mmCIF file with all atom_site columns, C-alpha atoms in Angstrom:
data_model
loop_
_atom_site.group_PDB
_atom_site.id
_atom_site.type_symbol
_atom_site.label_atom_id
_atom_site.label_alt_id
_atom_site.label_comp_id
_atom_site.label_asym_id
_atom_site.label_entity_id
_atom_site.label_seq_id
_atom_site.pdbx_PDB_ins_code
_atom_site.Cartn_x
_atom_site.Cartn_y
_atom_site.Cartn_z
_atom_site.occupancy
_atom_site.B_iso_or_equiv
_atom_site.pdbx_formal_charge
_atom_site.auth_seq_id
_atom_site.auth_comp_id
_atom_site.auth_asym_id
_atom_site.auth_atom_id
_atom_site.pdbx_PDB_model_num
ATOM 1  C CA . UNK A 1 1  ? -38.496 -16.645 -26.311 1.00 87.00 ? 415 UNK A CA 1
ATOM 2  C CA . UNK A 1 2  ? -34.879 -18.021 -26.529 1.00 91.00 ? 416 UNK A CA 1
ATOM 3  C CA . UNK A 1 3  ? -32.132 -15.590 -25.948 1.00 92.00 ? 417 UNK A CA 1
ATOM 4  C CA . UNK A 1 4  ? -29.102 -17.143 -27.857 1.00 96.00 ? 418 UNK A CA 1
ATOM 5  C CA . UNK A 1 5  ? -28.823 -16.739 -31.712 1.00 96.00 ? 419 UNK A CA 1
ATOM 6  C CA . UNK A 1 6  ? -28.585 -20.474 -32.351 1.00 97.00 ? 420 UNK A CA 1
ATOM 7  C CA . UNK A 1 7  ? -31.386 -21.270 -29.995 1.00 96.00 ? 421 UNK A CA 1
ATOM 8  C CA . UNK A 1 8  ? -33.861 -18.514 -32.004 1.00 96.00 ? 422 UNK A CA 1
ATOM 9  C CA . UNK A 1 9  ? -32.622 -20.329 -35.201 1.00 97.00 ? 423 UNK A CA 1
ATOM 10 C CA . UNK A 1 10 ? -33.355 -23.828 -33.657 1.00 97.00 ? 424 UNK A CA 1
ATOM 11 C CA . UNK A 1 11 ? -36.469 -22.883 -32.704 1.00 97.00 ? 425 UNK A CA 1
ATOM 12 C CA . UNK A 1 12 ? -37.556 -21.412 -36.231 1.00 97.00 ? 426 UNK A CA 1
ATOM 13 C CA . UNK A 1 13 ? -36.378 -24.662 -37.760 1.00 97.00 ? 427 UNK A CA 1
ATOM 14 C CA . UNK A 1 14 ? -38.299 -26.933 -35.332 1.00 97.00 ? 428 UNK A CA 1
ATOM 15 C CA . UNK A 1 15 ? -41.465 -24.919 -36.070 1.00 97.00 ? 429 UNK A CA 1
ATOM 16 C CA . UNK A 1 16 ? -41.112 -25.422 -39.953 1.00 97.00 ? 430 UNK A CA 1
ATOM 17 C CA . UNK A 1 17 ? -40.389 -29.050 -39.446 1.00 95.00 ? 431 UNK A CA 1
ATOM 18 C CA . UNK A 1 18 ? -43.367 -29.167 -37.016 1.00 96.00 ? 432 UNK A CA 1
ATOM 19 C CA . UNK A 1 19 ? -45.783 -27.609 -39.883 1.00 97.00 ? 433 UNK A CA 1
ATOM 20 C CA . UNK A 1 20 ? -44.344 -29.803 -42.443 1.00 95.00 ? 434 UNK A CA 1
ATOM 21 C CA . UNK A 1 21 ? -44.683 -33.192 -40.172 1.00 95.00 ? 435 UNK A CA 1
ATOM 22 C CA . UNK A 1 22 ? -48.484 -32.227 -39.638 1.00 96.00 ? 436 UNK A CA 1
ATOM 23 C CA . UNK A 1 23 ? -49.094 -31.813 -43.101 1.00 97.00 ? 437 UNK A CA 1
ATOM 24 C CA . UNK A 1 24 ? -47.693 -34.782 -44.143 1.00 96.00 ? 438 UNK A CA 1
ATOM 25 C CA . UNK A 1 25 ? -49.477 -36.735 -41.451 1.00 96.00 ? 439 UNK A CA 1
ATOM 26 C CA . UNK A 1 26 ? -52.762 -35.116 -42.384 1.00 97.00 ? 440 UNK A CA 1
ATOM 27 C CA . UNK A 1 27 ? -52.375 -36.276 -46.201 1.00 97.00 ? 441 UNK A CA 1
ATOM 28 C CA . UNK A 1 28 ? -51.414 -39.735 -44.819 1.00 97.00 ? 442 UNK A CA 1
ATOM 29 C CA . UNK A 1 29 ? -54.687 -39.899 -42.983 1.00 97.00 ? 443 UNK A CA 1
ATOM 30 C CA . UNK A 1 30 ? -56.761 -38.418 -45.658 1.00 98.00 ? 444 UNK A CA 1
ATOM 31 C CA . UNK A 1 31 ? -55.160 -41.072 -48.125 1.00 97.00 ? 445 UNK A CA 1
ATOM 32 C CA . UNK A 1 32 ? -56.116 -43.991 -45.820 1.00 97.00 ? 446 UNK A CA 1
ATOM 33 C CA . UNK A 1 33 ? -59.360 -42.864 -45.041 1.00 97.00 ? 447 UNK A CA 1
ATOM 34 C CA . UNK A 1 34 ? -59.892 -42.683 -49.036 1.00 97.00 ? 448 UNK A CA 1
ATOM 35 C CA . UNK A 1 35 ? -58.905 -46.185 -49.069 1.00 97.00 ? 449 UNK A CA 1
ATOM 36 C CA . UNK A 1 36 ? -60.671 -47.650 -45.967 1.00 97.00 ? 450 UNK A CA 1
ATOM 37 C CA . UNK A 1 37 ? -64.061 -45.825 -47.950 1.00 97.00 ? 451 UNK A CA 1
ATOM 38 C CA . UNK A 1 38 ? -63.197 -47.774 -51.110 1.00 96.00 ? 452 UNK A CA 1
ATOM 39 C CA . UNK A 1 39 ? -62.578 -51.104 -49.303 1.00 96.00 ? 453 UNK A CA 1
ATOM 40 C CA . UNK A 1 40 ? -65.962 -50.710 -47.479 1.00 95.00 ? 454 UNK A CA 1
ATOM 41 C CA . UNK A 1 41 ? -67.870 -49.983 -50.899 1.00 95.00 ? 455 UNK A CA 1
ATOM 42 C CA . UNK A 1 42 ? -66.050 -53.273 -52.171 1.00 93.00 ? 456 UNK A CA 1
ATOM 43 C CA . UNK A 1 43 ? -64.579 -51.408 -55.184 1.00 93.00 ? 457 UNK A CA 1
ATOM 44 C CA . UNK A 1 44 ? -61.429 -53.410 -56.243 1.00 94.00 ? 458 UNK A CA 1
ATOM 45 C CA . UNK A 1 45 ? -60.125 -50.802 -58.803 1.00 94.00 ? 459 UNK A CA 1
ATOM 46 C CA . UNK A 1 46 ? -60.678 -47.873 -56.709 1.00 96.00 ? 460 UNK A CA 1
ATOM 47 C CA . UNK A 1 47 ? -59.019 -49.590 -53.418 1.00 96.00 ? 461 UNK A CA 1
ATOM 48 C CA . UNK A 1 48 ? -55.985 -50.431 -55.662 1.00 95.00 ? 462 UNK A CA 1
ATOM 49 C CA . UNK A 1 49 ? -55.550 -46.901 -56.849 1.00 96.00 ? 463 UNK A CA 1
ATOM 50 C CA . UNK A 1 50 ? -55.822 -45.605 -53.454 1.00 97.00 ? 464 UNK A CA 1
ATOM 51 C CA . UNK A 1 51 ? -53.508 -48.098 -51.898 1.00 97.00 ? 465 UNK A CA 1
ATOM 52 C CA . UNK A 1 52 ? -50.954 -46.932 -54.487 1.00 97.00 ? 466 UNK A CA 1
ATOM 53 C CA . UNK A 1 53 ? -51.362 -43.166 -52.913 1.00 97.00 ? 467 UNK A CA 1
ATOM 54 C CA . UNK A 1 54 ? -51.381 -44.486 -49.286 1.00 98.00 ? 468 UNK A CA 1
ATOM 55 C CA . UNK A 1 55 ? -48.074 -46.410 -50.140 1.00 98.00 ? 469 UNK A CA 1
ATOM 56 C CA . UNK A 1 56 ? -46.573 -43.053 -51.709 1.00 97.00 ? 470 UNK A CA 1
ATOM 57 C CA . UNK A 1 57 ? -47.269 -40.861 -48.869 1.00 97.00 ? 471 UNK A CA 1
ATOM 58 C CA . UNK A 1 58 ? -46.161 -43.755 -46.314 1.00 97.00 ? 472 UNK A CA 1
ATOM 59 C CA . UNK A 1 59 ? -43.061 -44.031 -48.116 1.00 97.00 ? 473 UNK A CA 1
ATOM 60 C CA . UNK A 1 60 ? -42.237 -40.396 -47.974 1.00 95.00 ? 474 UNK A CA 1
ATOM 61 C CA . UNK A 1 61 ? -42.993 -40.332 -43.911 1.00 95.00 ? 475 UNK A CA 1
ATOM 62 C CA . UNK A 1 62 ? -40.764 -43.291 -43.889 1.00 95.00 ? 476 UNK A CA 1
ATOM 63 C CA . UNK A 1 63 ? -37.859 -41.149 -44.956 1.00 95.00 ? 477 UNK A CA 1
ATOM 64 C CA . UNK A 1 64 ? -38.322 -38.285 -42.569 1.00 91.00 ? 478 UNK A CA 1
ATOM 65 C CA . UNK A 1 65 ? -40.667 -38.894 -39.689 1.00 91.00 ? 479 UNK A CA 1
ATOM 66 C CA . UNK A 1 66 ? -42.126 -41.759 -38.940 1.00 94.00 ? 480 UNK A CA 1
ATOM 67 C CA . UNK A 1 67 ? -40.321 -44.918 -38.169 1.00 96.00 ? 481 UNK A CA 1
ATOM 68 C CA . UNK A 1 68 ? -39.674 -47.452 -41.058 1.00 97.00 ? 482 UNK A CA 1
ATOM 69 C CA . UNK A 1 69 ? -41.078 -50.454 -39.177 1.00 98.00 ? 483 UNK A CA 1
ATOM 70 C CA . UNK A 1 70 ? -44.223 -48.655 -38.457 1.00 97.00 ? 484 UNK A CA 1
ATOM 71 C CA . UNK A 1 71 ? -44.546 -47.810 -42.256 1.00 97.00 ? 485 UNK A CA 1
ATOM 72 C CA . UNK A 1 72 ? -44.051 -51.340 -42.928 1.00 98.00 ? 486 UNK A CA 1
ATOM 73 C CA . UNK A 1 73 ? -46.670 -52.295 -40.622 1.00 98.00 ? 487 UNK A CA 1
ATOM 74 C CA . UNK A 1 74 ? -49.192 -49.921 -42.105 1.00 98.00 ? 488 UNK A CA 1
ATOM 75 C CA . UNK A 1 75 ? -48.656 -51.072 -45.536 1.00 98.00 ? 489 UNK A CA 1
ATOM 76 C CA . UNK A 1 76 ? -48.820 -54.492 -44.753 1.00 98.00 ? 490 UNK A CA 1
ATOM 77 C CA . UNK A 1 77 ? -52.257 -53.904 -42.973 1.00 97.00 ? 491 UNK A CA 1
ATOM 78 C CA . UNK A 1 78 ? -53.687 -51.768 -45.850 1.00 98.00 ? 492 UNK A CA 1
ATOM 79 C CA . UNK A 1 79 ? -52.344 -54.543 -48.286 1.00 97.00 ? 493 UNK A CA 1
ATOM 80 C CA . UNK A 1 80 ? -54.074 -57.263 -46.575 1.00 97.00 ? 494 UNK A CA 1
ATOM 81 C CA . UNK A 1 81 ? -57.353 -55.755 -46.271 1.00 96.00 ? 495 UNK A CA 1
ATOM 82 C CA . UNK A 1 82 ? -57.252 -54.862 -49.851 1.00 96.00 ? 496 UNK A CA 1
ATOM 83 C CA . UNK A 1 83 ? -56.317 -58.620 -51.108 1.00 96.00 ? 497 UNK A CA 1
ATOM 84 C CA . UNK A 1 84 ? -59.206 -59.543 -48.638 1.00 94.00 ? 498 UNK A CA 1
ATOM 85 C CA . UNK A 1 85 ? -61.684 -57.642 -50.827 1.00 92.00 ? 499 UNK A CA 1
ATOM 86 C CA . UNK A 1 86 ? -60.021 -58.840 -54.183 1.00 86.00 ? 500 UNK A CA 1
ATOM 87 C CA . UNK A 1 87 ? -59.890 -62.333 -53.329 1.00 85.00 ? 501 UNK A CA 1
ATOM 88 C CA . UNK A 1 88 ? -63.187 -62.724 -51.669 1.00 70.00 ? 502 UNK A CA 1
ATOM 89 C CA . UNK A 1 89 ? -65.128 -61.151 -54.623 1.00 57.00 ? 503 UNK A CA 1
ATOM 90 C CA . UNK A 1 90 ? -63.272 -63.492 -57.277 1.00 62.00 ? 504 UNK A CA 1
ATOM 91 C CA . UNK A 1 91 ? -64.174 -66.791 -55.304 1.00 52.00 ? 505 UNK A CA 1
#
């Protein structure tokens, strides 16, 4: 346990932020798993719905604890997968 008051405060703050970040990360993981399962089922409408939810979670994470380039890379990856099933079903 820290001795100085500022160190105690910093510890409290970092613990709160850790919980917040873990919660945000688990929401992203759940949303992306839902999206991937919709892609696996080749359900175009559900995949597009889930894609927007994943985008929302990633954009929020990009503002706080995730690097913007990683967010862009993940969004691009998921969009490619969704586009793959939508274009292959139409042809």
